[in-house]
PDB file of C-alpha atoms in Angstrom:
ATOM      1  CA  UNK A   1       4.836 -16.769 -19.283  1.00  0.00           C
ATOM      2  CA  UNK A   2       2.188 -18.969 -17.677  1.00  0.00           C
ATOM      3  CA  UNK A   3       1.394 -19.236 -13.996  1.00  0.00           C
ATOM      4  CA  UNK A   4       2.833 -22.761 -13.782  1.00  0.00           C
ATOM      5  CA  UNK A   5       5.920 -21.949 -15.808  1.00  0.00           C
ATOM      6  CA  UNK A   6       6.982 -18.978 -13.719  1.00  0.00           C
ATOM      7  CA  UNK A   7       5.951 -20.174 -10.274  1.00  0.00           C
ATOM      8  CA  UNK A   8       9.529 -21.215  -9.539  1.00  0.00           C
ATOM      9  CA  UNK A   9      10.750 -17.687 -10.260  1.00  0.00           C
ATOM     10  CA  UNK A  10       8.668 -16.334  -7.408  1.00  0.00           C
ATOM     11  CA  UNK A  11       9.861 -18.882  -4.835  1.00  0.00           C
ATOM     12  CA  UNK A  12      11.611 -17.595  -1.766  1.00  0.00           C
ATOM     13  CA  UNK A  13      15.282 -18.180  -1.124  1.00  0.00           C
ATOM     14  CA  UNK A  14      15.467 -20.547   1.919  1.00  0.00           C
ATOM     15  CA  UNK A  15      18.355 -18.487   3.291  1.00  0.00           C
ATOM     16  CA  UNK A  16      16.122 -15.406   3.310  1.00  0.00           C
ATOM     17  CA  UNK A  17      13.597 -17.240   5.462  1.00  0.00           C
ATOM     18  CA  UNK A  18      16.243 -17.715   8.142  1.00  0.00           C
ATOM     19  CA  UNK A  19      16.128 -13.996   9.042  1.00  0.00           C
ATOM     20  CA  UNK A  20      14.338 -12.900  12.260  1.00  0.00           C
ATOM     21  CA  UNK A  21      10.632 -13.598  12.076  1.00  0.00           C
ATOM     22  CA  UNK A  22       8.311 -10.863  10.830  1.00  0.00           C
ATOM     23  CA  UNK A  23       5.382  -9.461  12.746  1.00  0.00           C
ATOM     24  CA  UNK A  24       3.118 -10.042   9.744  1.00  0.00           C
ATOM     25  CA  UNK A  25       3.495 -12.584   6.936  1.00  0.00           C
ATOM     26  CA  UNK A  26       0.866 -11.240   4.516  1.00  0.00           C
ATOM     27  CA  UNK A  27       0.373  -7.514   4.219  1.00  0.00           C
ATOM     28  CA  UNK A  28      -1.265  -4.837   2.122  1.00  0.00           C
ATOM     29  CA  UNK A  29       1.094  -1.985   1.293  1.00  0.00           C
ATOM     30  CA  UNK A  30      -0.652   1.302   0.467  1.00  0.00           C
ATOM     31  CA  UNK A  31       1.691   3.535  -1.511  1.00  0.00           C
ATOM     32  CA  UNK A  32       1.173   7.254  -1.886  1.00  0.00           C
ATOM     33  CA  UNK A  33       0.980   8.257  -5.535  1.00  0.00           C
ATOM     34  CA  UNK A  34       2.534  11.586  -4.574  1.00  0.00           C
ATOM     35  CA  UNK A  35       5.681   9.751  -3.463  1.00  0.00           C
ATOM     36  CA  UNK A  36       6.167   8.433  -7.009  1.00  0.00           C
ATOM     37  CA  UNK A  37       6.826  11.992  -8.182  1.00  0.00           C
ATOM     38  CA  UNK A  38       9.895  12.367  -5.971  1.00  0.00           C
ATOM     39  CA  UNK A  39      10.560  16.081  -5.567  1.00  0.00           C
ATOM     40  CA  UNK A  40       8.327  17.067  -8.479  1.00  0.00           C
ATOM     41  CA  UNK A  41       4.662  18.084  -8.179  1.00  0.00           C
ATOM     42  CA  UNK A  42       3.487  15.562 -10.811  1.00  0.00           C
ATOM     43  CA  UNK A  43       4.714  12.574 -12.794  1.00  0.00           C
ATOM     44  CA  UNK A  44       6.909   9.557 -12.022  1.00  0.00           C
ATOM     45  CA  UNK A  45      10.507   9.944 -10.903  1.00  0.00           C
ATOM     46  CA  UNK A  46      12.535   6.880 -12.023  1.00  0.00           C
ATOM     47  CA  UNK A  47      15.061   7.179  -9.177  1.00  0.00           C
ATOM     48  CA  UNK A  48      12.345   7.350  -6.512  1.00  0.00           C
ATOM     49  CA  UNK A  49      10.484   4.462  -8.123  1.00  0.00           C
ATOM     50  CA  UNK A  50      13.648   2.350  -8.116  1.00  0.00           C
ATOM     51  CA  UNK A  51      14.151   3.087  -4.398  1.00  0.00           C
ATOM     52  CA  UNK A  52      10.590   1.995  -3.633  1.00  0.00           C
ATOM     53  CA  UNK A  53      10.972  -1.166  -5.731  1.00  0.00           C
ATOM     54  CA  UNK A  54      14.211  -2.173  -3.963  1.00  0.00           C
ATOM     55  CA  UNK A  55      12.468  -1.992  -0.595  1.00  0.00           C
ATOM     56  CA  UNK A  56       9.508  -4.043  -1.782  1.00  0.00           C
ATOM     57  CA  UNK A  57      11.812  -6.603  -3.408  1.00  0.00           C
ATOM     58  CA  UNK A  58      13.753  -7.010  -0.161  1.00  0.00           C
ATOM     59  CA  UNK A  59      10.552  -7.722   1.753  1.00  0.00           C
ATOM     60  CA  UNK A  60       9.233 -10.124  -0.884  1.00  0.00           C
ATOM     61  CA  UNK A  61      12.500 -12.092  -0.980  1.00  0.00           C
ATOM     62  CA  UNK A  62      12.321 -12.547   2.797  1.00  0.00           C
ATOM     63  CA  UNK A  63       9.154 -14.630   2.384  1.00  0.00           C
ATOM     64  CA  UNK A  64       6.530 -11.965   3.142  1.00  0.00           C
ATOM     65  CA  UNK A  65       3.455 -12.023   0.915  1.00  0.00           C
ATOM     66  CA  UNK A  66       3.018  -8.490  -0.426  1.00  0.00           C
ATOM     67  CA  UNK A  67      -0.024  -6.959  -2.080  1.00  0.00           C
ATOM     68  CA  UNK A  68      -0.029  -3.290  -3.056  1.00  0.00           C
ATOM     69  CA  UNK A  69      -2.554  -0.527  -3.667  1.00  0.00           C
ATOM     70  CA  UNK A  70      -1.174   2.598  -5.335  1.00  0.00           C
ATOM     71  CA  UNK A  71      -2.707   6.058  -5.237  1.00  0.00           C
ATOM     72  CA  UNK A  72      -2.698   8.553  -8.106  1.00  0.00           C
ATOM     73  CA  UNK A  73      -1.864  11.813  -6.350  1.00  0.00           C
ATOM     74  CA  UNK A  74       0.989  12.294  -8.827  1.00  0.00           C
ATOM     75  CA  UNK A  75      -1.508  12.124 -11.701  1.00  0.00           C
ATOM     76  CA  UNK A  76      -5.084  13.095 -10.843  1.00  0.00           C
ATOM     77  CA  UNK A  77      -7.142  13.669  -7.735  1.00  0.00           C
ATOM     78  CA  UNK A  78     -10.808  13.158  -8.526  1.00  0.00           C
ATOM     79  CA  UNK A  79     -12.035  15.312  -5.664  1.00  0.00           C
ATOM     80  CA  UNK A  80      -9.743  18.197  -6.620  1.00  0.00           C
ATOM     81  CA  UNK A  81     -10.909  18.058 -10.233  1.00  0.00           C
ATOM     82  CA  UNK A  82     -14.534  17.912  -9.087  1.00  0.00           C
ATOM     83  CA  UNK A  83     -14.032  21.019  -6.944  1.00  0.00           C
ATOM     84  CA  UNK A  84     -13.040  22.859 -10.129  1.00  0.00           C
ATOM     85  CA  UNK A  85     -16.277  21.938 -11.851  1.00  0.00           C
ATOM     86  CA  UNK A  86     -15.691  18.506 -13.370  1.00  0.00           C
ATOM     87  CA  UNK A  87     -18.340  15.829 -12.875  1.00  0.00           C
ATOM     88  CA  UNK A  88     -17.221  13.953  -9.741  1.00  0.00           C
ATOM     89  CA  UNK A  89     -17.802  10.461 -11.129  1.00  0.00           C
ATOM     90  CA  UNK A  90     -15.856  11.250 -14.310  1.00  0.00           C
ATOM     91  CA  UNK A  91     -13.042  12.818 -12.295  1.00  0.00           C
ATOM     92  CA  UNK A  92     -12.830   9.740 -10.083  1.00  0.00           C
ATOM     93  CA  UNK A  93     -12.611   7.446 -13.111  1.00  0.00           C
ATOM     94  CA  UNK A  94      -9.718   9.552 -14.387  1.00  0.00           C
ATOM     95  CA  UNK A  95      -8.030   9.028 -11.018  1.00  0.00           C
ATOM     96  CA  UNK A  96      -8.589   5.270 -11.302  1.00  0.00           C
ATOM     97  CA  UNK A  97      -6.856   5.232 -14.684  1.00  0.00           C
ATOM     98  CA  UNK A  98      -3.999   7.201 -13.133  1.00  0.00           C
ATOM     99  CA  UNK A  99      -3.513   4.445 -10.548  1.00  0.00           C
ATOM    100  CA  UNK A 100      -3.136   1.895 -13.345  1.00  0.00           C
ATOM    101  CA  UNK A 101      -0.308   3.943 -14.897  1.00  0.00           C
ATOM    102  CA  UNK A 102       1.451   3.862 -11.520  1.00  0.00           C
ATOM    103  CA  UNK A 103       0.799   0.123 -11.160  1.00  0.00           C
ATOM    104  CA  UNK A 104       2.394  -0.650 -14.519  1.00  0.00           C
ATOM    105  CA  UNK A 105       5.398   1.543 -13.745  1.00  0.00           C
ATOM    106  CA  UNK A 106       5.895  -0.208 -10.406  1.00  0.00           C
ATOM    107  CA  UNK A 107       5.463  -3.628 -12.008  1.00  0.00           C
ATOM    108  CA  UNK A 108       8.189  -2.820 -14.516  1.00  0.00           C
ATOM    109  CA  UNK A 109      10.814  -1.845 -11.929  1.00  0.00           C
ATOM    110  CA  UNK A 110       9.899  -4.754  -9.633  1.00  0.00           C
ATOM    111  CA  UNK A 111      10.343  -7.255 -12.425  1.00  0.00           C
ATOM    112  CA  UNK A 112      13.721  -5.694 -13.239  1.00  0.00           C
ATOM    113  CA  UNK A 113      14.546  -6.446  -9.586  1.00  0.00           C
ATOM    114  CA  UNK A 114      13.692 -10.093 -10.309  1.00  0.00           C
ATOM    115  CA  UNK A 115      10.319 -10.070  -8.522  1.00  0.00           C
ATOM    116  CA  UNK A 116       7.454 -11.783 -10.355  1.00  0.00           C
ATOM    117  CA  UNK A 117       4.547  -9.355 -10.281  1.00  0.00           C
ATOM    118  CA  UNK A 118       0.896  -9.327 -11.286  1.00  0.00           C
ATOM    119  CA  UNK A 119      -1.331  -6.278 -11.785  1.00  0.00           C
ATOM    120  CA  UNK A 120      -5.051  -6.760 -11.190  1.00  0.00           C
ATOM    121  CA  UNK A 121      -7.564  -4.016 -11.944  1.00  0.00           C
ATOM    122  CA  UNK A 122     -11.129  -3.391 -10.835  1.00  0.00           C
ATOM    123  CA  UNK A 123     -11.915  -2.034 -14.328  1.00  0.00           C
ATOM    124  CA  UNK A 124     -11.413  -4.593 -17.105  1.00  0.00           C
ATOM    125  CA  UNK A 125      -8.392  -3.824 -19.316  1.00  0.00           C
ATOM    126  CA  UNK A 126      -7.222  -7.249 -20.437  1.00  0.00           C
ATOM    127  CA  UNK A 127      -4.324  -6.074 -22.591  1.00  0.00           C
ATOM    128  CA  UNK A 128      -2.422  -4.635 -19.629  1.00  0.00           C
ATOM    129  CA  UNK A 129      -3.672  -6.390 -16.481  1.00  0.00           C
ATOM    130  CA  UNK A 130      -5.689  -9.245 -15.032  1.00  0.00           C
ATOM    131  CA  UNK A 131      -9.201  -8.625 -13.724  1.00  0.00           C
ATOM    132  CA  UNK A 132      -9.400  -8.386  -9.947  1.00  0.00           C
ATOM    133  CA  UNK A 133     -10.215 -11.804  -8.485  1.00  0.00           C
ATOM    134  CA  UNK A 134      -9.548 -12.248  -4.746  1.00  0.00           C
ATOM    135  CA  UNK A 135      -8.880 -15.997  -4.876  1.00  0.00           C
ATOM    136  CA  UNK A 136      -6.517 -15.596  -7.806  1.00  0.00           C
ATOM    137  CA  UNK A 137      -4.719 -12.783  -5.994  1.00  0.00           C
ATOM    138  CA  UNK A 138      -4.294 -15.026  -2.942  1.00  0.00           C
ATOM    139  CA  UNK A 139      -2.913 -17.809  -5.153  1.00  0.00           C
ATOM    140  CA  UNK A 140      -0.350 -15.404  -6.619  1.00  0.00           C
ATOM    141  CA  UNK A 141       0.693 -14.364  -3.114  1.00  0.00           C
ATOM    142  CA  UNK A 142       1.065 -17.971  -2.028  1.00  0.00           C
ATOM    143  CA  UNK A 143       3.429 -18.521  -4.987  1.00  0.00           C
ATOM    144  CA  UNK A 144       5.631 -15.651  -3.888  1.00  0.00           C
ATOM    145  CA  UNK A 145       4.424 -13.076  -6.420  1.00  0.00           C
ATOM    146  CA  UNK A 146       3.747  -9.454  -5.614  1.00  0.00           C
ATOM    147  CA  UNK A 147       0.200  -8.403  -6.559  1.00  0.00           C
ATOM    148  CA  UNK A 148      -0.584  -4.769  -7.388  1.00  0.00           C
ATOM    149  CA  UNK A 149      -4.220  -3.663  -7.341  1.00  0.00           C
ATOM    150  CA  UNK A 150      -5.192  -0.856  -9.712  1.00  0.00           C
ATOM    151  CA  UNK A 151      -8.263   1.214 -10.616  1.00  0.00           C
ATOM    152  CA  UNK A 152      -9.437   1.555  -7.022  1.00  0.00           C
ATOM    153  CA  UNK A 153     -12.682  -0.229  -6.260  1.00  0.00           C
ATOM    154  CA  UNK A 154     -13.888   0.349  -9.806  1.00  0.00           C
ATOM    155  CA  UNK A 155     -16.544   2.792  -8.633  1.00  0.00           C
ATOM    156  CA  UNK A 156     -16.487   6.564  -8.014  1.00  0.00           C
ATOM    157  CA  UNK A 157     -16.658   8.266  -4.608  1.00  0.00           C
ATOM    158  CA  UNK A 158     -14.264   5.776  -2.963  1.00  0.00           C
ATOM    159  CA  UNK A 159     -10.644   6.617  -2.145  1.00  0.00           C
ATOM    160  CA  UNK A 160      -7.615   4.395  -2.653  1.00  0.00           C
ATOM    161  CA  UNK A 161      -7.360   4.316   1.166  1.00  0.00           C
ATOM    162  CA  UNK A 162     -10.746   2.606   1.253  1.00  0.00           C
ATOM    163  CA  UNK A 163      -9.560   0.340  -1.564  1.00  0.00           C
ATOM    164  CA  UNK A 164      -6.524  -0.636   0.525  1.00  0.00           C
ATOM    165  CA  UNK A 165      -8.669  -1.560   3.529  1.00  0.00           C
ATOM    166  CA  UNK A 166     -11.162  -3.471   1.377  1.00  0.00           C
ATOM    167  CA  UNK A 167      -8.518  -5.409  -0.557  1.00  0.00           C
ATOM    168  CA  UNK A 168      -6.609  -6.201   2.646  1.00  0.00           C
ATOM    169  CA  UNK A 169      -9.718  -7.786   4.131  1.00  0.00           C
ATOM    170  CA  UNK A 170     -10.546  -9.707   0.955  1.00  0.00           C
ATOM    171  CA  UNK A 171      -7.076 -11.259   0.651  1.00  0.00           C
ATOM    172  CA  UNK A 172      -6.877 -11.851   4.419  1.00  0.00           C
ATOM    173  CA  UNK A 173      -3.881  -9.572   4.967  1.00  0.00           C
ATOM    174  CA  UNK A 174      -2.776  -9.134   8.574  1.00  0.00           C
ATOM    175  CA  UNK A 175      -2.026  -5.406   8.375  1.00  0.00           C
ATOM    176  CA  UNK A 176      -2.200  -2.322   6.186  1.00  0.00           C
ATOM    177  CA  UNK A 177       1.117  -0.505   5.861  1.00  0.00           C
ATOM    178  CA  UNK A 178       0.486   3.031   4.640  1.00  0.00           C
ATOM    179  CA  UNK A 179       3.717   4.387   3.187  1.00  0.00           C
ATOM    180  CA  UNK A 180       3.664   8.133   2.586  1.00  0.00           C
ATOM    181  CA  UNK A 181       5.897  11.202   2.356  1.00  0.00           C
ATOM    182  CA  UNK A 182       5.325  11.871   6.098  1.00  0.00           C
ATOM    183  CA  UNK A 183       6.924   9.863   8.929  1.00  0.00           C
ATOM    184  CA  UNK A 184       3.719   9.174  10.864  1.00  0.00           C
ATOM    185  CA  UNK A 185       0.500  10.750  12.098  1.00  0.00           C
ATOM    186  CA  UNK A 186       0.636  14.223  13.656  1.00  0.00           C
ATOM    187  CA  UNK A 187      -1.842  16.285  15.658  1.00  0.00           C
ATOM    188  CA  UNK A 188      -1.560  18.989  12.954  1.00  0.00           C
ATOM    189  CA  UNK A 189       0.143  19.455   9.618  1.00  0.00           C
ATOM    190  CA  UNK A 190       3.924  19.293  10.221  1.00  0.00           C
ATOM    191  CA  UNK A 191       4.501  21.119   6.928  1.00  0.00           C
ATOM    192  CA  UNK A 192       2.831  24.252   8.315  1.00  0.00           C
ATOM    193  CA  UNK A 193       3.247  23.802  12.081  1.00  0.00           C
ATOM    194  CA  UNK A 194       6.778  23.294  13.363  1.00  0.00           C
ATOM    195  CA  UNK A 195       5.356  22.342  16.769  1.00  0.00           C
ATOM    196  CA  UNK A 196       3.225  19.479  15.440  1.00  0.00           C
ATOM    197  CA  UNK A 197       3.424  16.370  17.646  1.00  0.00           C
ATOM    198  CA  UNK A 198       3.720  12.877  16.179  1.00  0.00           C
ATOM    199  CA  UNK A 199       1.805   9.986  17.726  1.00  0.00           C
ATOM    200  CA  UNK A 200       3.493   6.620  18.318  1.00  0.00           C
ATOM    201  CA  UNK A 201       0.173   4.770  18.659  1.00  0.00           C
ATOM    202  CA  UNK A 202      -3.507   5.605  18.257  1.00  0.00           C
ATOM    203  CA  UNK A 203      -6.777   3.731  18.563  1.00  0.00           C
ATOM    204  CA  UNK A 204      -9.214   3.773  15.664  1.00  0.00           C
ATOM    205  CA  UNK A 205     -11.710   5.766  17.721  1.00  0.00           C
ATOM    206  CA  UNK A 206      -9.083   8.424  18.513  1.00  0.00           C
ATOM    207  CA  UNK A 207      -8.344   8.848  14.812  1.00  0.00           C
ATOM    208  CA  UNK A 208     -12.027   9.281  14.006  1.00  0.00           C
ATOM    209  CA  UNK A 209     -12.782  11.554  16.979  1.00  0.00           C
ATOM    210  CA  UNK A 210      -9.819  13.848  16.274  1.00  0.00           C
ATOM    211  CA  UNK A 211     -10.377  13.859  12.522  1.00  0.00           C
ATOM    212  CA  UNK A 212      -6.713  12.959  11.962  1.00  0.00           C
ATOM    213  CA  UNK A 213      -5.511  12.592   8.379  1.00  0.00           C
ATOM    214  CA  UNK A 214      -4.469   8.940   8.518  1.00  0.00           C
ATOM    215  CA  UNK A 215      -6.915   7.443   6.048  1.00  0.00           C
ATOM    216  CA  UNK A 216     -10.460   8.491   5.263  1.00  0.00           C
ATOM    217  CA  UNK A 217     -13.220   7.621   7.725  1.00  0.00           C
ATOM    218  CA  UNK A 218     -14.577   4.774   5.594  1.00  0.00           C
ATOM    219  CA  UNK A 219     -11.181   3.063   5.514  1.00  0.00           C
ATOM    220  CA  UNK A 220     -10.626   3.557   9.258  1.00  0.00           C
ATOM    221  CA  UNK A 221     -14.083   2.165  10.021  1.00  0.00           C
ATOM    222  CA  UNK A 222     -13.453  -0.925   7.889  1.00  0.00           C
ATOM    223  CA  UNK A 223     -10.175  -1.575   9.704  1.00  0.00           C
ATOM    224  CA  UNK A 224     -11.768  -0.913  13.114  1.00  0.00           C
ATOM    225  CA  UNK A 225     -14.664  -3.289  12.468  1.00  0.00           C
ATOM    226  CA  UNK A 226     -12.218  -6.053  11.533  1.00  0.00           C
ATOM    227  CA  UNK A 227      -9.338  -5.331  13.971  1.00  0.00           C
ATOM    228  CA  UNK A 228      -6.969  -4.703  11.055  1.00  0.00           C
ATOM    229  CA  UNK A 229      -3.913  -2.699  12.222  1.00  0.00           C
ATOM    230  CA  UNK A 230      -2.526   0.214  10.209  1.00  0.00           C
ATOM    231  CA  UNK A 231       1.066   1.445  10.258  1.00  0.00           C
ATOM    232  CA  UNK A 232       1.765   4.902   8.812  1.00  0.00           C
ATOM    233  CA  UNK A 233       5.413   5.625   8.023  1.00  0.00           C
ATOM    234  CA  UNK A 234       7.839   7.397   5.707  1.00  0.00           C
ATOM    235  CA  UNK A 235       8.224   5.486   2.442  1.00  0.00           C
ATOM    236  CA  UNK A 236      11.376   7.169   1.182  1.00  0.00           C
ATOM    237  CA  UNK A 237      13.639   6.219   4.111  1.00  0.00           C
ATOM    238  CA  UNK A 238      15.515   3.176   2.838  1.00  0.00           C
ATOM    239  CA  UNK A 239      14.576  -0.012   4.690  1.00  0.00           C
ATOM    240  CA  UNK A 240      11.433   1.357   6.341  1.00  0.00           C
ATOM    241  CA  UNK A 241       9.110  -1.194   4.750  1.00  0.00           C
ATOM    242  CA  UNK A 242      11.195  -4.030   6.213  1.00  0.00           C
ATOM    243  CA  UNK A 243      11.258  -2.282   9.602  1.00  0.00           C
ATOM    244  CA  UNK A 244       7.478  -1.942   9.571  1.00  0.00           C
ATOM    245  CA  UNK A 245       7.046  -5.629   8.704  1.00  0.00           C
ATOM    246  CA  UNK A 246       9.309  -6.636  11.604  1.00  0.00           C
ATOM    247  CA  UNK A 247       7.225  -4.506  13.980  1.00  0.00           C
ATOM    248  CA  UNK A 248       9.969  -2.005  14.757  1.00  0.00           C
ATOM    249  CA  UNK A 249       8.829   1.249  16.306  1.00  0.00           C
ATOM    250  CA  UNK A 250       8.587   3.503  13.280  1.00  0.00           C
ATOM    251  CA  UNK A 251       5.854   5.909  12.267  1.00  0.00           C
ATOM    252  CA  UNK A 252       2.455   5.535  13.913  1.00  0.00           C
ATOM    253  CA  UNK A 253       0.573   2.329  14.725  1.00  0.00           C
ATOM    254  CA  UNK A 254      -3.225   2.595  14.536  1.00  0.00           C
ATOM    255  CA  UNK A 255      -5.259  -0.238  15.980  1.00  0.00           C
ATOM    256  CA  UNK A 256      -6.123  -2.310  18.997  1.00  0.00           C
ATOM    257  CA  UNK A 257      -2.441  -2.968  19.698  1.00  0.00           C
ATOM    258  CA  UNK A 258       0.238  -0.519  20.740  1.00  0.00           C
ATOM    259  CA  UNK A 259       3.991  -0.513  20.359  1.00  0.00           C
ATOM    260  CA  UNK A 260       5.876  -2.068  23.265  1.00  0.00           C
ATOM    261  CA  UNK A 261       9.218  -0.837  24.481  1.00  0.00           C
ATOM    262  CA  UNK A 262      10.920  -2.794  21.724  1.00  0.00           C
ATOM    263  CA  UNK A 263       8.300  -1.994  19.102  1.00  0.00           C
ATOM    264  CA  UNK A 264       6.866  -5.502  19.194  1.00  0.00           C
ATOM    265  CA  UNK A 265       3.668  -7.053  20.423  1.00  0.00           C
TER     266      UNK A 265
END
């Protein structure tokens, strides 16, 4: 199906546009690869993937332009493999290929939801995806298509968090929504510390100074230098992506803004 032929499929229902206005109209959604596994340590859980796709489809139908970066924590973690003796660059390339598997799986379920989707990869693999081209990605978004970015930045030693920040800036997204298995940013690991405290809002400098596990320092610095807000929230609570887009007070907001009493600017 050509770009011109299917552009009508990606158009937004005018009735959907009548809903309350969103806080952001073009966003970069960073999805945790670990979340794709559901309750399993590795792999892709079809039920979990369908839940994620329904949320993304709902947001896309409302007129929001959605680009996505997917991690590969359910497949490979380059750093973890490197710590066990594998060459770090080779391990990272394996992780990049893992992200492409996740991208294709997500594309499949989104298109079954009726959402026209394009996968673009930083490593050329023409039989399964387009090459990453920022202007082409923006054109897809303008036509109502969801764009999924795979293979990281195409170079080792960079995380998918850094990829998310970089791609968000290149496509002129207004925010990075980091959807994970945790419902925000805590002062310590809530899995091991029952007394861990969740933050509603944080500045970039606080995240860096405290060494909080929001995104890696390179990604935080990129967002800080360009005033790009980050929202960290629980992916697997139905409707949370839509809530984040509307600016409701969920998870943790990182940036120059803070949540107001109603969770809006």
